[in-house]
Coordinates of C-alpha atoms in Angstrom, one line a residue:
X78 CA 32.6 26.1 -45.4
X79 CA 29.2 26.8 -46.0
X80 CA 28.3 23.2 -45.0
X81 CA 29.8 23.9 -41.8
X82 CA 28.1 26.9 -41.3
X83 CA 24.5 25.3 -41.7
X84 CA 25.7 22.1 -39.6
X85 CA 26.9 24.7 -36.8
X86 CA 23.5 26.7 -37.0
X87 CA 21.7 23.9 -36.9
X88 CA 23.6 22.8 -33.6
X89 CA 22.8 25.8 -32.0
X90 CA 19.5 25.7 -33.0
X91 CA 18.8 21.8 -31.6
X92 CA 20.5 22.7 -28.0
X93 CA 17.7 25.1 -26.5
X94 CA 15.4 22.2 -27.7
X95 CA 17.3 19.5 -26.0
X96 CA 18.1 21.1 -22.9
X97 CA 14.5 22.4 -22.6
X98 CA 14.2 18.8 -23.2
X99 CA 16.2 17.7 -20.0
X100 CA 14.7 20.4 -17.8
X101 CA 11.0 19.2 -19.1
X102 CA 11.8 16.0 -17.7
X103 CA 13.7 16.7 -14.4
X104 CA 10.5 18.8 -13.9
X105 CA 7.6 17.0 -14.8
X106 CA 4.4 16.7 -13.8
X107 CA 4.0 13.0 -13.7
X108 CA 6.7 12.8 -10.8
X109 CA 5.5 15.8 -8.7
X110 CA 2.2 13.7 -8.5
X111 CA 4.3 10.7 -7.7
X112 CA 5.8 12.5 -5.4
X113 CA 2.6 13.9 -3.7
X114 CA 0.6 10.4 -4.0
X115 CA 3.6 8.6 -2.6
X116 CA 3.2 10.5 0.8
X117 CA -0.4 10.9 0.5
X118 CA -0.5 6.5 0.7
X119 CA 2.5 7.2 3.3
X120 CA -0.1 9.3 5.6
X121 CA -2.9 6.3 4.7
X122 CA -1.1 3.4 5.9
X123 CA 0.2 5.6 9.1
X124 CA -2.9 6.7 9.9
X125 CA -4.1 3.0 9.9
X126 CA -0.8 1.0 11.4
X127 CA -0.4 3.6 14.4
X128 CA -2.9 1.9 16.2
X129 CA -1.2 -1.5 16.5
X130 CA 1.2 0.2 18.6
X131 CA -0.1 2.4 20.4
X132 CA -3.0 -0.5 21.6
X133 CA -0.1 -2.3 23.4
X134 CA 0.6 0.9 25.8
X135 CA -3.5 1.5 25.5
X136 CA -4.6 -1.8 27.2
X137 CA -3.2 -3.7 30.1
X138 CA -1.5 -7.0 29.1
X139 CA -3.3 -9.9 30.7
X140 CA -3.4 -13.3 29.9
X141 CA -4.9 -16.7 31.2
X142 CA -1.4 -18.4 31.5
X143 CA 1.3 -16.6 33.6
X144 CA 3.9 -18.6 32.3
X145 CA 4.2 -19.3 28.5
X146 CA 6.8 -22.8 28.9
X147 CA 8.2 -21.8 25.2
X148 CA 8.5 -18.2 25.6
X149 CA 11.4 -15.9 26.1
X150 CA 12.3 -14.6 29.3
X151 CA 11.1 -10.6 30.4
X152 CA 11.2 -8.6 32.9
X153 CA 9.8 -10.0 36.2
X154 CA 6.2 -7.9 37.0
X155 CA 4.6 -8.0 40.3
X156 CA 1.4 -7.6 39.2
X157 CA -0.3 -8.6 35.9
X158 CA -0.2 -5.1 34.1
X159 CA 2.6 -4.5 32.0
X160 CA 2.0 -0.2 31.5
X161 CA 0.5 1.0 34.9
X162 CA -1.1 4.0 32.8
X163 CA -3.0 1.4 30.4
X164 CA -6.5 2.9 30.3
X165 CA -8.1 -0.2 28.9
X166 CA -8.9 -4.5 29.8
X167 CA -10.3 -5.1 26.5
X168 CA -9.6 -8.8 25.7
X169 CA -7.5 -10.4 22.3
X170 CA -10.4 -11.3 20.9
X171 CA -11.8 -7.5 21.4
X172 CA -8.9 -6.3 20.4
X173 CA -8.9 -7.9 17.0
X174 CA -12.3 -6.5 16.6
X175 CA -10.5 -3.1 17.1
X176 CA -7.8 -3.8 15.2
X177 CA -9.9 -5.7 12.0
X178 CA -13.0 -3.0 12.4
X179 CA -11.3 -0.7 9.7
X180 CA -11.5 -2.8 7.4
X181 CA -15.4 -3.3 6.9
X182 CA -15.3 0.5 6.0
X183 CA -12.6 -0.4 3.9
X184 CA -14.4 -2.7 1.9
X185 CA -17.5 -1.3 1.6
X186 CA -15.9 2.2 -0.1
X187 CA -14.0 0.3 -2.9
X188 CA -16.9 0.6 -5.2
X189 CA -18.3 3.8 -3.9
X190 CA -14.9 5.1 -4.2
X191 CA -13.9 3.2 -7.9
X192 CA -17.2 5.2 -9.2
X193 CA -16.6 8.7 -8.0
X194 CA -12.5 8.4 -8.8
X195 CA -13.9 7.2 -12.5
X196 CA -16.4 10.2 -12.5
X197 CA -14.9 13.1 -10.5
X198 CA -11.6 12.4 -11.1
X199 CA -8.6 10.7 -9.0
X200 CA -7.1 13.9 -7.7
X201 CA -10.2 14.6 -5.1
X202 CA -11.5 11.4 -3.9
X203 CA -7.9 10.7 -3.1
X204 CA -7.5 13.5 -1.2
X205 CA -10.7 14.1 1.0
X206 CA -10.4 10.6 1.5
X207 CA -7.1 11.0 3.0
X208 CA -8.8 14.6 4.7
X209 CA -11.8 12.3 6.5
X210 CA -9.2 9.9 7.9
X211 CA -7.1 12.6 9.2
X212 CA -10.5 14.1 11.3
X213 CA -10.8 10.8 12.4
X214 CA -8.0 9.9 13.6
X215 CA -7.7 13.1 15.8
X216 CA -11.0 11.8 17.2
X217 CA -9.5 8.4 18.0
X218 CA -8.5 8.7 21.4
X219 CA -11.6 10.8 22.7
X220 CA -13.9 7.5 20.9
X221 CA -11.6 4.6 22.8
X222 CA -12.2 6.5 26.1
X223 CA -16.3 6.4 25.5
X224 CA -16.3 3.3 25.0
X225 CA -14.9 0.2 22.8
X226 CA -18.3 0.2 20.5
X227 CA -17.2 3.8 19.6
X228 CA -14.2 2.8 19.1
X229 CA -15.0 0.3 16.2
X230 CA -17.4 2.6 14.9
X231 CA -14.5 5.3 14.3
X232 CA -12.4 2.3 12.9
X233 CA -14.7 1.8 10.7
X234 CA -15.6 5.2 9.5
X235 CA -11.9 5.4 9.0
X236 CA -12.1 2.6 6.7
X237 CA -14.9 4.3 4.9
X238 CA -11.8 7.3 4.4
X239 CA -9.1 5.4 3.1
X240 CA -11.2 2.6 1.0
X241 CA -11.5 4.8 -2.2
X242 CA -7.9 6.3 -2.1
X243 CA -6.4 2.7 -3.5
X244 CA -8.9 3.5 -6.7
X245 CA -8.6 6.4 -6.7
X246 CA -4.7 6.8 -6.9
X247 CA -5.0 4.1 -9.8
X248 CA -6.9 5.9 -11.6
X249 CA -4.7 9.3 -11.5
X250 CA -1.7 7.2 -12.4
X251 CA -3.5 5.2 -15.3
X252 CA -3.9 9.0 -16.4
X253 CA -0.5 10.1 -15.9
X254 CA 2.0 7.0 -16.0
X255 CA 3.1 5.9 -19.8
X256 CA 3.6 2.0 -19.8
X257 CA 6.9 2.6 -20.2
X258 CA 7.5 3.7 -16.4
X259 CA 4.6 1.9 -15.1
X260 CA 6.5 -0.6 -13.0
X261 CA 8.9 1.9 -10.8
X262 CA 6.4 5.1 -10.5
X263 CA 4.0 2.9 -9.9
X264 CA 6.5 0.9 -7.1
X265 CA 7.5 3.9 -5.9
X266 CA 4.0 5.7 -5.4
X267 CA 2.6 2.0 -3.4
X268 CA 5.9 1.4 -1.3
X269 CA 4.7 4.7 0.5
X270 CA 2.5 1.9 2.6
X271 CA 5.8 1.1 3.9
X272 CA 7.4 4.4 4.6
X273 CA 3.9 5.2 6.1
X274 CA 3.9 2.3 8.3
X275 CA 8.0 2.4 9.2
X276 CA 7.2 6.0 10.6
X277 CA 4.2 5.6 12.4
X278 CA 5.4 2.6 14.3
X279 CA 9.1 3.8 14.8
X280 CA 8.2 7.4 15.7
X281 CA 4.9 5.7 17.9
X282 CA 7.1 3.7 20.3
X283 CA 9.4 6.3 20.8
X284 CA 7.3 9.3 21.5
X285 CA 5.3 6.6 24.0
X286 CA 8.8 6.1 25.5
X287 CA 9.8 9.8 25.8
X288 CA 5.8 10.7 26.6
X289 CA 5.5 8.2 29.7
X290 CA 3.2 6.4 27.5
X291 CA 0.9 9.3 26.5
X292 CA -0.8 7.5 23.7
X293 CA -3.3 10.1 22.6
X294 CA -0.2 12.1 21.3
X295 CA 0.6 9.9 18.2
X296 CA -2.8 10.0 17.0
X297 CA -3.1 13.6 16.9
X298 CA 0.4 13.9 15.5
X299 CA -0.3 11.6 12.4
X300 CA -3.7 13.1 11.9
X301 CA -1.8 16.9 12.1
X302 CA 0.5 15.9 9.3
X303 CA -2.4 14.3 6.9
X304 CA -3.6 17.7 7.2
X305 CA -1.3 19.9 6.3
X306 CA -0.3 17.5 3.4
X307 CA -4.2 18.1 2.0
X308 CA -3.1 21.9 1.8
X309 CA -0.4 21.0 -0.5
X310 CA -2.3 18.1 -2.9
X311 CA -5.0 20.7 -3.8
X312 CA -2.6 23.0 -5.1
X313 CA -0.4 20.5 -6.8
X314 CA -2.1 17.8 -8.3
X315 CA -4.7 17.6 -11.0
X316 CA -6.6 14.6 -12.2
X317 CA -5.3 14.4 -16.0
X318 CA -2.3 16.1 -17.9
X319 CA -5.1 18.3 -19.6
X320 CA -6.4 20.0 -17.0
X321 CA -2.8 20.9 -15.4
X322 CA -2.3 24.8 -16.1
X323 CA 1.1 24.6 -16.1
X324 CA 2.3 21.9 -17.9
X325 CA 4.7 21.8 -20.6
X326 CA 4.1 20.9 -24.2
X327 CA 7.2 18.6 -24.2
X328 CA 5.3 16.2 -21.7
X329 CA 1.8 17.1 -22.9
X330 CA 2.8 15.6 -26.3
X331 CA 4.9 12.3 -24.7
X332 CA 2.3 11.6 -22.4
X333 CA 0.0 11.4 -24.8
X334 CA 2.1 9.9 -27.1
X335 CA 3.2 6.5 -24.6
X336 CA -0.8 6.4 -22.8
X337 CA -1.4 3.2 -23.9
X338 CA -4.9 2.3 -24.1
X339 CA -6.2 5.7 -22.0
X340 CA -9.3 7.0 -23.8
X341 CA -8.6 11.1 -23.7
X342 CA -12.1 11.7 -24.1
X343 CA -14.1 10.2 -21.1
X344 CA -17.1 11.2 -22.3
X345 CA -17.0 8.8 -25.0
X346 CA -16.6 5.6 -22.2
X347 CA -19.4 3.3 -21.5
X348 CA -21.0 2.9 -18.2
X349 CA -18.3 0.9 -15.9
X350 CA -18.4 -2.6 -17.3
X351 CA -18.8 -4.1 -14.0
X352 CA -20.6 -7.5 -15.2
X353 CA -17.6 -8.0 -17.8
X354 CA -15.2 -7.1 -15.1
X355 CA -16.8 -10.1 -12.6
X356 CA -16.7 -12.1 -15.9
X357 CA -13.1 -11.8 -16.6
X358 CA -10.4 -14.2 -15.6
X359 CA -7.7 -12.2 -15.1
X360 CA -9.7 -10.0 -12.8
X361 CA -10.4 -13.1 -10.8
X362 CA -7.2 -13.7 -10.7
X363 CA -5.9 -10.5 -9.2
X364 CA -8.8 -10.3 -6.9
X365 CA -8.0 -13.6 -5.3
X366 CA -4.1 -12.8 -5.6
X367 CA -4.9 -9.7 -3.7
X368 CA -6.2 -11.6 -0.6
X369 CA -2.6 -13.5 -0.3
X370 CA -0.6 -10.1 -0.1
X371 CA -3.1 -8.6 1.8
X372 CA -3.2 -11.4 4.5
X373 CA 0.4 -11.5 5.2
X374 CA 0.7 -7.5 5.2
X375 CA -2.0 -6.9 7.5
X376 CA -1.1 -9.5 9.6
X377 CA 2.6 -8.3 10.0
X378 CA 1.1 -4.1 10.1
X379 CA -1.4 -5.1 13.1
X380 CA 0.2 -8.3 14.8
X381 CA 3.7 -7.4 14.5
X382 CA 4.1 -5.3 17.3
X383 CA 1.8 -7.4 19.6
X384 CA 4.2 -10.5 18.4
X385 CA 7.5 -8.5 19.3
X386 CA 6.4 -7.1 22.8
X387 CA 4.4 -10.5 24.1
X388 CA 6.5 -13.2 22.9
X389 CA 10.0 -11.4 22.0
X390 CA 9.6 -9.0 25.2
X391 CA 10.8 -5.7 23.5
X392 CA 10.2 -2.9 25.1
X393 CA 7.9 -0.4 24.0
X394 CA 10.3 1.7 22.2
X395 CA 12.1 -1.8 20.7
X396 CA 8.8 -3.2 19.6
X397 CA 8.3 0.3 17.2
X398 CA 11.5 0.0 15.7
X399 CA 11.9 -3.7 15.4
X400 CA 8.5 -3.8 13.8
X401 CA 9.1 -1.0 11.3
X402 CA 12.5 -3.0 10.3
X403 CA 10.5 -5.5 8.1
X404 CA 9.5 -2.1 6.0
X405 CA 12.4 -0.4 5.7
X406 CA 13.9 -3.2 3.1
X407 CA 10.7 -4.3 1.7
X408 CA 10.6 -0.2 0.7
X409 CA 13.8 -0.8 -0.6
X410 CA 13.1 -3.7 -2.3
X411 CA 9.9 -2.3 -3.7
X412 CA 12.0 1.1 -5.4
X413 CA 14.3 -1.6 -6.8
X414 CA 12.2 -4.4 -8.0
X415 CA 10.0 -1.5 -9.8
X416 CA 13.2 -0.1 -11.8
X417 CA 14.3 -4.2 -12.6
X418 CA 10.8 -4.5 -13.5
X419 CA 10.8 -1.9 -16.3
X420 CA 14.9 -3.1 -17.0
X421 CA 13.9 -6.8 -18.0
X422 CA 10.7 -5.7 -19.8
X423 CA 12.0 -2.9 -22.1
X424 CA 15.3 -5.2 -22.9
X425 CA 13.2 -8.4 -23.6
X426 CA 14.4 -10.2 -21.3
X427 CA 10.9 -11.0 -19.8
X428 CA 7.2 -10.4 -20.9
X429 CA 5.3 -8.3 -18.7
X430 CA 3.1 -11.2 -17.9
X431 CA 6.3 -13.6 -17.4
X432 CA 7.7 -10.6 -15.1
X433 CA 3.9 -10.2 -13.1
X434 CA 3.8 -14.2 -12.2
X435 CA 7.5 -14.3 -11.4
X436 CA 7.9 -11.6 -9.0
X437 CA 4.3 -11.9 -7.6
X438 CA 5.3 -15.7 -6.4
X439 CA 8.6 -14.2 -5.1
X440 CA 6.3 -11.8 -3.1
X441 CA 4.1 -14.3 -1.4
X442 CA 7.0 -17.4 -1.0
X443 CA 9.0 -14.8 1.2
X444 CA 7.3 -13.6 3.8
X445 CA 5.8 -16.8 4.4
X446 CA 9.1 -18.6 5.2
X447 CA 10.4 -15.9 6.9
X448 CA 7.8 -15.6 9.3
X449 CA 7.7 -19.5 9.8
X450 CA 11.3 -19.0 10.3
X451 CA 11.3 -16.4 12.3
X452 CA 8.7 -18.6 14.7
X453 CA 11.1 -22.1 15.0
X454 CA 14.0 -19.4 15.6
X455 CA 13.4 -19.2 19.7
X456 CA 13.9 -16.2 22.3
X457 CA 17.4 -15.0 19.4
X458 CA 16.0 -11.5 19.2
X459 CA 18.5 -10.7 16.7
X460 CA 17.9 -13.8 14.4
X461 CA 13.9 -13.6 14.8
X462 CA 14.0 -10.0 13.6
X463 CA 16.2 -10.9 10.9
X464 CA 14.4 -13.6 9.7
X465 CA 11.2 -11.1 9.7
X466 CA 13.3 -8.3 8.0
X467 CA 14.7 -10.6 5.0
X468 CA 10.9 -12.6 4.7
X469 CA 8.9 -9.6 4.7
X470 CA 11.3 -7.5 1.9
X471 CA 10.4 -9.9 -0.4
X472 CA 7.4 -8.7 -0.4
X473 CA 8.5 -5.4 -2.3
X474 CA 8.4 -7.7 -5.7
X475 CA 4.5 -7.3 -5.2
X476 CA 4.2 -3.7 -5.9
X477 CA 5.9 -4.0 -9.3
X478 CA 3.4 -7.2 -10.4
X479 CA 0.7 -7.2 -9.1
X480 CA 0.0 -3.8 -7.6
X481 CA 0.4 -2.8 -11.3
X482 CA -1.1 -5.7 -12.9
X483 CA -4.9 -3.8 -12.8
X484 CA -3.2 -0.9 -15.6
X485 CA -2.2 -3.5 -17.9
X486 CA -5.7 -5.1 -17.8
X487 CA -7.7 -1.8 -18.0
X488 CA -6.4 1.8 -18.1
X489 CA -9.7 3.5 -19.0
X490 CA -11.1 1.6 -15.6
X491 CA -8.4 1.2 -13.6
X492 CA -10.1 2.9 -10.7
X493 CA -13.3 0.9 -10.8
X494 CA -11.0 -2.4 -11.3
X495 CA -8.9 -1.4 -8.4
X496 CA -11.6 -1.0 -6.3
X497 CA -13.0 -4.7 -7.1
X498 CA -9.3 -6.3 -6.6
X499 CA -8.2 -4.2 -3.5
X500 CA -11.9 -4.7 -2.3
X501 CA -11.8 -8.7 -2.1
X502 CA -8.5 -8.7 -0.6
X503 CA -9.2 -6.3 2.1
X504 CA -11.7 -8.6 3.2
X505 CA -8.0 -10.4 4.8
X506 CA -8.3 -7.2 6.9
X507 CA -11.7 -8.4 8.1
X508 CA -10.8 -11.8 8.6
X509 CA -7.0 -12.2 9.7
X510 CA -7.2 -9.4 12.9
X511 CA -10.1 -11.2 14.7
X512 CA -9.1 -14.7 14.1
X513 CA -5.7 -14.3 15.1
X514 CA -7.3 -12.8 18.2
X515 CA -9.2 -16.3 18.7
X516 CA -6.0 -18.0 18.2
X517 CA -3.5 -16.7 20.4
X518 CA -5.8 -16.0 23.6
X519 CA -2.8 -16.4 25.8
X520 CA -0.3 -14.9 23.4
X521 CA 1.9 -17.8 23.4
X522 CA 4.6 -18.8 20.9
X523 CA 3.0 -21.8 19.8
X524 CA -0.1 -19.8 19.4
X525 CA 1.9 -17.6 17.2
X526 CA 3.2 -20.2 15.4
X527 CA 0.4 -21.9 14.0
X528 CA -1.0 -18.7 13.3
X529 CA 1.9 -18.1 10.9
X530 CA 1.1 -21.7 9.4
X531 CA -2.2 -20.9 8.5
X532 CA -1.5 -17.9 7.1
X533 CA 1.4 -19.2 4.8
X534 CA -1.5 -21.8 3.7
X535 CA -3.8 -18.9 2.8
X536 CA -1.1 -17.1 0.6
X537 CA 0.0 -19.9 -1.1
X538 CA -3.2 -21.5 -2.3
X539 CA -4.5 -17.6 -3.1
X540 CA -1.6 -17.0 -5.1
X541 CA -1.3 -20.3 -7.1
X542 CA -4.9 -19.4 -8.2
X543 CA -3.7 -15.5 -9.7
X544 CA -0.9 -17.8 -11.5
X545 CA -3.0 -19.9 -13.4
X546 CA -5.6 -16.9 -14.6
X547 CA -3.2 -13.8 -14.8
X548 CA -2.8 -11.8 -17.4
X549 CA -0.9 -8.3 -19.1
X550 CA -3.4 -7.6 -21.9
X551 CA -5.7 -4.9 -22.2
X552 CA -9.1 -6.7 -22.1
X553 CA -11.9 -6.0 -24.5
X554 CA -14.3 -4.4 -22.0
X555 CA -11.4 -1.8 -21.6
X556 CA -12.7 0.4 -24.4
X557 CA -16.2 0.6 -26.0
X558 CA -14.9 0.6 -29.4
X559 CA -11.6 -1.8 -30.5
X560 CA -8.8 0.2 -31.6
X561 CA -5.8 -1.0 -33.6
X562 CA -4.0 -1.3 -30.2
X563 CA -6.1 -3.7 -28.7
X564 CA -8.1 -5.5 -30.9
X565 CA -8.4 -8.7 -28.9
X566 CA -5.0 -10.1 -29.7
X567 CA -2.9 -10.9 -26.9
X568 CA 0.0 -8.9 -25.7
X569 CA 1.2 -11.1 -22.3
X570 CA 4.3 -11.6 -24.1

């Protein structure tokens, strides 16, 4: 009797522990962070993309041929401007200026923005980054109407805003994230690019539809919404799990318990190791790997719409929804692929470096067919956006491999490695928007076509090269002294 006795004390005893236990974790930091970063990246990419839709209302739609032989059929115009109210003439190959001219800014603050996310902390260069972008994109309609130079400038200053919050939001995760979970909170806190992107070109066409084409309106809206989502970050997130006033010890103690490879004492860190970062193969890897995704997502985020409305001959409001469609199941993808990810991993039934190739290729094979597809698929609206829809969700697997891949490398300089990686393959931003400009001067569907050629080229040959050099250790330069966690051997499988 007096066994039972101790055995039923000792129950009652181990219950407040275990459900303080399951409340610790249905309210932990780490998520609320996840949470906040996902629609702080969901504001980014909106921000960015909301252009690409609103330019086909902004400028009147001219072109050099007034019959494209192997296009689809449209509405019959009487004169050669598609929106009366279009304020603009600025030609395709301007256009792709406009459309690319973010990302110089972009590029430049990857660095800049590495350093100060490494030094101040991820929490606040992720969030006036996000701020600055907001300002500007409430100015964007008052620049266009100057004049296009001050348009690009703008664009470009924008770029400047967003550039370090990739970095940045690497390194507040490389904080916060235990290996463990890496794959779907770091899926889920990247796929908000998509939901950012779905929303602004969804809600974009429809308020131009509902609006009579008042294209001002959907700048300030998304710039409105960045703002009052600053208010919130600054009162919710913090930069490492000891500085949060309020977390619990339950977490305190797992997180630091499952950091692998986070030195809790920055001040002990080295200078950034940047000349044994450019020295690294696996950093070469990713950085080149970077330029495949990032050439087929900025092409789809800022020629998409353009594609659907010139070739397809949506309407305005058609072209914002059919456009956002790719997104909705390459989110989808990207929420599942991240809990697979961490599945196959934790059961053994891949290596993390097994799982980063694997579902990397899958990420860069797919949209590239289904874009060809989609091109040899003719005027079949509904097969054309289908073939887009199913190519382009592939590209979730991406956020769970190689979006990731930078933490495995390097959590103590995650943000400073971001920036290099996300750096070189922005320079697609730079590239693709102005060349695809050049290519399709008459916006025809051959045009399009061996636009999509080139591009599947591009992402094929950039990807085969993150194959051969990839890797899922933490690399020497990661730490200033070897610890008995990483002391050179190699942990890809």
């Amino acid at each position: 009797m007096l066994e039972t006795k101790i055995s039923t004390m000792e129950s009652k005893n181990r219950r407040p522990s275990e459900s303080r236990s399951i409340i610790d974790s249905a309210c932990s930091k780490r998520y609320i962070i996840a949470v906040m970063g996902f629609i702080g990246i969901a504001n980014a990419y909106a921000m960015r993309s909301v252009l690409s839709v609103a330019i086909t209302e902004m400028v009147e739609d001219i072109h050099k041929t007034a019959i494209d032989p192997n296009g689809c059929p449209g509405p019959i115009k009487n004169t050669n401007t598609t929106n009366p109210n279009a304020e603009f003439d600025w030609s395709e190959t301007l256009q792709g200026h406009i459309l690319g001219a973010f990302y110089y800014g972009y590029v430049i603050a990857q660095i800049p923005g590495g350093i100060l996310a490494q030094k101040y902390g991820g929490k606040h260069v992720f969030g006036f980054g996000i701020f600055l972008t907001a300002v500007l994109t409430i100015l964007t309609p008052l620049a266009a109407r100057i004049g296009p130079g001050y348009m690009i400038g703008v664009r470009v200053l924008e770029g400047i805003g967003e550039g370090p919050t990739i970095p940045a939001m690497n390194t507040l995760l490389a904080q916060w994230v235990p290996i463990n979970e890496r794959s779907r909170i770091g899926s889920f806190v990247f796929a908000g690019n998509m939901i950012g992107t779905i929303v602004a070109q969804s809600s974009a066409g429809y308020l131009l539809k509902i609006t009579d084409d008042n294209w001002p309106l959907v700048f300030y809206i998304c710039g409105v919404i960045a703002l009052i989502w600053y208010v919130f970050w600054n009162f919710l997130v913090y930069s490492s799990p000891n500085e949060h006033p309020t977390i619990t010890d339950y977490e305190l103690t797992y997180l630091e318990r499952h950091l692998k490879g986070v030195n809790k004492n920055k001040n002990t860190l080295k200078s950034t190791p940047w000349l044994s970062m450019l020295s690294s193969g696996p950093m070469w890897g990713l950085m080149i790997g970077q330029i495949a995704h990032d050439w087929a997502l900025f092409m789809i985020n800022a020629d998409l719409p353009k594609y659907m409305k010139s070739v397809m001959k949506f309407s305005i409001a058609e072209t914002g929804v059919w456009s956002s469609m790719p997104h909705v199941l390459m989110w989808v993808f990207a929420i599942l692929t991240g809990w697979l990810s961490d599945y196959l991993i934790s059961n053994g039934k891949l290596g993390i470096l097994q799982q980063r190739r694997l579902f990397s290729t899958i990420a860069c094979i797919g949209p590239m067919l289904g874009t060809l597809a989609a091109s040899y698929a003719g005027c079949d609206k509904i097969k054309v956006v289908v073939l887009f829809t199913i190519g382009m969700a592939t590209m979730g697997f991406f956020y769970s491999s190689m979006k990731v891949n930078v933490m495995d490398l390097s959590p103590n300089y995650a943000g400073p490695a971001m920036a290099m990686v996300n750096g070189v393959g922005a320079v697609a931003g730079i590239v693709s928007p102005p060349l695809i400009g050049y290519l399709i001067p008459n916006n025809t569907l051959l045009e399009w076509r061996n636009v999509f050629w080139i591009s599947g080229g591009v992402v094929i040959v950039a990807n085969s090269i993150y194959l051969v050099l990839a890797s899922a250790s933490i690399q020497w330069w990661n730490d200033p002294v070897p610890t008995s966690e990483n002391d050179g051997g190699d942990t890809d499988l």
